[in-house]
Amino acid sequence: MKRGLTRRFLCALLCAALFLTSAAAADGDAGADNYIELKYGMKDDEGVRQMQRRLIELGYLSSSATGGYWDQTKEAVALYQASVGLPVNGKVATAEMQALLFGTGNGGGSGQTVETVAPVETTPAPATPVYESEIFELHYAMEGSDAVRRMQKRLKELGFFGGGASGGYWSQTKEAVAAFQAKAGLPVDGKTASVEMLNLLYSQAAPSAVSETVDPLKAPVIVDADPTATPAPASADESGQTGTPAAYTELRAYVENEAVRAMQKRLKELGFFAGNATGGYYNVTITAVELFQRAAGLAVNGKVATVEMQERLFAADAPNAYSLSASYGELSYGMENNDQVRLMQRRLSRLGYYTDVATGNYYSATSRAVAAFQEAIGFEVDGKVATTAMLRILYANNAPAFGTSLEATPEPGEEPTSEPAVEESTAEPVYTELTYGLTNNEAVSALQQRLKALGFLSCDATGNYYSKTADAVCSFLSYACMTGDGNTATVEMQRLLFASDLEAQVQARWAAQNAELEEYAAASTDIILYPNNTGEQILLLTKRLVQLGYLSGEPLETYTSDVTEAVMWFQNSNGLEADGIAGPKTLSLIYTTGAISAAGSMTGSADVAPATTDGTAYHPVIRSIRNIDFFSSAGDKYFNRQTGIFCDGAQAIVTDVETGISYQVKRRGGYNHADVEPVTAFDTWQMYRIYGLQWAWTRRAVIVTLSDGTSLAASINGMPHGNSSISGNNMDGHTCIHFLNSRTHSSDKVDAAHQAAVATAASMSAGTIQARVNAQ
């Protein structure tokens, strides 16, 4: 009986399957199975010709249907893919894309009357609430990541992703990210899901695969306390620039009014806002306000647009997003996936010269836009080369919109000048500190282009801050009479790097340093100074050690144990034998401009370098960073040698805040600070990498992740010394970890350099460090 029922059930399933198959075949004209994939480079192909005709019909292609799949067709395909939410790859027209292209809901181009899929007014919120502190940049090739898994689920909800939420960031996820970026008007990369992108993705303002525009988050509207004081709506003047509101009142997030609309229009003009001016102050607008505040050097709080901020925003010399991030390096036809080309395309689009997607590829559509802009500003019309001079005008606030020409006042003189002077933006460039591990960053790309132009960098500008960039920064610092290890491009260094009078400033710096050294004219360099010595020569030596950052406090007349440690640190950092005795070699170097300071020290002199060792990189979870006093009652909970979480014998993971490199240590003792050793040979190698493959006494800011998940601010040195207890880890000796108010063992004093590094670690964002960890 049961066998009979089973047989009848299977027969029913088979019949249903046959019915569905025949139904699908009957409807095959609209399916993807009837189309053959078309690829860039095909010649005189009828399938390509049919596709070109359809793209022409919909307004995506302006050339004729030749049957040849070349640049113009590639750009048209990419534009169409972006408009319908498909992965953007103009070089391949998939069967799926062609099915959409020749169907009814195909998303017609400008000027076409084509049935389109109705936009989705709102998109579902993510299944799991996402908090701002949990959002950090995600990168291609990450595996087993909960953050990637959450992103995949959200992309699937919005219709961009068809796979399973595996937590692995590979090809299918990359294509989904690229499709979302294109739909949202963000830079299309696919391999990097930026914090900006993720904030939009998890908001209800996120576009779906079938929506036409990015809608603002629909939240309850908060009525202004004083609606009568709301400024009048902005109007556009004859040049198309948004007019200045008659009055300003402070605007806060989650309101909807005409003042917000005026602010959005102005932010869009300046390149900070990519959405539509809806009058709703929601997530996309909050991000744009934050970007402008940073550019203008104002306090950053995207949820409040102060009166001061609005006055700056509507000023004629307000900073724009383009001029701040562009490096004005010459761009030329044929460049692909280039951030500076993408930036230029966005600016040309804003001015009305460019109507396609900002792909970063410099081909025919971009060339036409460049040529039109060159004509508008009176330059020689070429189109294939965007010169530095052209870009400076393009990114200035007075750049002419399409259909207008450059208006500039001629320089005064007896006769009018043949070429009017170009008024450049008067906004002071705003720099932010750049650190090792940053990826796909326009400011890093600008830094690289400038370093390359000056001969310090040989590779192309990628926007990624890794070893080659660090080496180039280090070389520039040495040239410019500045200190640093290359892993950080400070604001001061960038101001000097981009200065128009760079050479004069560098010469002045060297002259000032030489003048400083004149005060050491009485120093002897052919003597030997020992611990416990006293006198004028010790005073000169300690004064120089303080100046170079190896010794804190006031100069001393006695060669104390602190001076011995400082001399050893100087010797290690400058490639000398580290014995703590100031002999002729040490003294002959320390009073010269060639002396490496504590801030710039990256070299050491440990006799044995560890062997290269393979292993799996650690990816600790960086939680809210705590700064615990080593000798406090709270510190006892963590640092007590017998009962603390980080007691003798306990293990922890140490993460360098600049590079994101992590290694595991085991505590072996230490009563004023923690004495530790790397657990394995791979751990030693990871630590060695942090110090640029050279041991050094240099203090570095780190996060120590304990066994209970606590993240503590700390500082390390990178010089193996003393005894060791772990064999097989490729390191003889141990190193030290200092926490808040830790002291040295020998002098029982707080080390200022360690405490400065601890403070740096405590001030870091957990999300920023996590992103660097995840990039390993």
Tab-separated table of N, CA, C and O in Angstrom, residues 123-128 154 157 202-204:
chain	number	residue	atom	x	y	z
A	123	THR	N	13.006	50.454	1.442
A	123	THR	CA	13.615	49.130	1.449
A	123	THR	C	13.647	48.608	2.868
A	123	THR	O	13.705	49.377	3.822
A	124	PRO	N	13.563	47.296	3.007
A	124	PRO	CA	13.491	46.740	4.361
A	124	PRO	C	14.744	47.026	5.157
A	124	PRO	O	15.839	47.050	4.639
A	125	ALA	N	14.559	47.252	6.437
A	125	ALA	CA	15.705	47.434	7.333
A	125	ALA	C	16.403	46.105	7.502
A	125	ALA	O	15.824	45.050	7.315
A	126	PRO	N	17.689	46.110	7.811
A	126	PRO	CA	18.401	44.853	8.003
A	126	PRO	C	17.785	44.027	9.109
A	126	PRO	O	17.245	44.553	10.080
A	127	ALA	N	17.853	42.699	8.954
A	127	ALA	CA	17.259	41.800	9.919
A	127	ALA	C	17.854	42.000	11.296
A	127	ALA	O	17.185	41.931	12.314
A	128	THR	N	19.146	42.241	11.364
A	128	THR	CA	19.836	42.453	12.633
A	128	THR	C	20.213	43.923	12.745
A	128	THR	O	20.821	44.466	11.841
A	154	ARG	N	22.011	41.705	3.557
A	154	ARG	CA	21.372	42.965	3.203
A	154	ARG	C	21.350	43.164	1.688
A	154	ARG	O	20.341	43.625	1.122
A	157	GLU	N	18.567	41.100	0.365
A	157	GLU	CA	17.261	41.733	0.594
A	157	GLU	C	16.950	42.776	-0.469
A	157	GLU	O	15.812	42.930	-0.894
A	202	TYR	N	22.822	49.866	5.026
A	202	TYR	CA	22.012	49.451	6.166
A	202	TYR	C	20.907	50.447	6.533
A	202	TYR	O	20.156	50.224	7.467
A	203	SER	N	20.834	51.541	5.805
A	203	SER	CA	19.781	52.514	6.071
A	203	SER	C	18.584	52.235	5.173
A	203	SER	O	18.679	51.516	4.172
A	204	GLN	N	17.442	52.827	5.514
A	204	GLN	CA	16.269	52.677	4.657
A	204	GLN	C	16.359	53.564	3.428
A	204	GLN	O	15.490	53.518	2.562
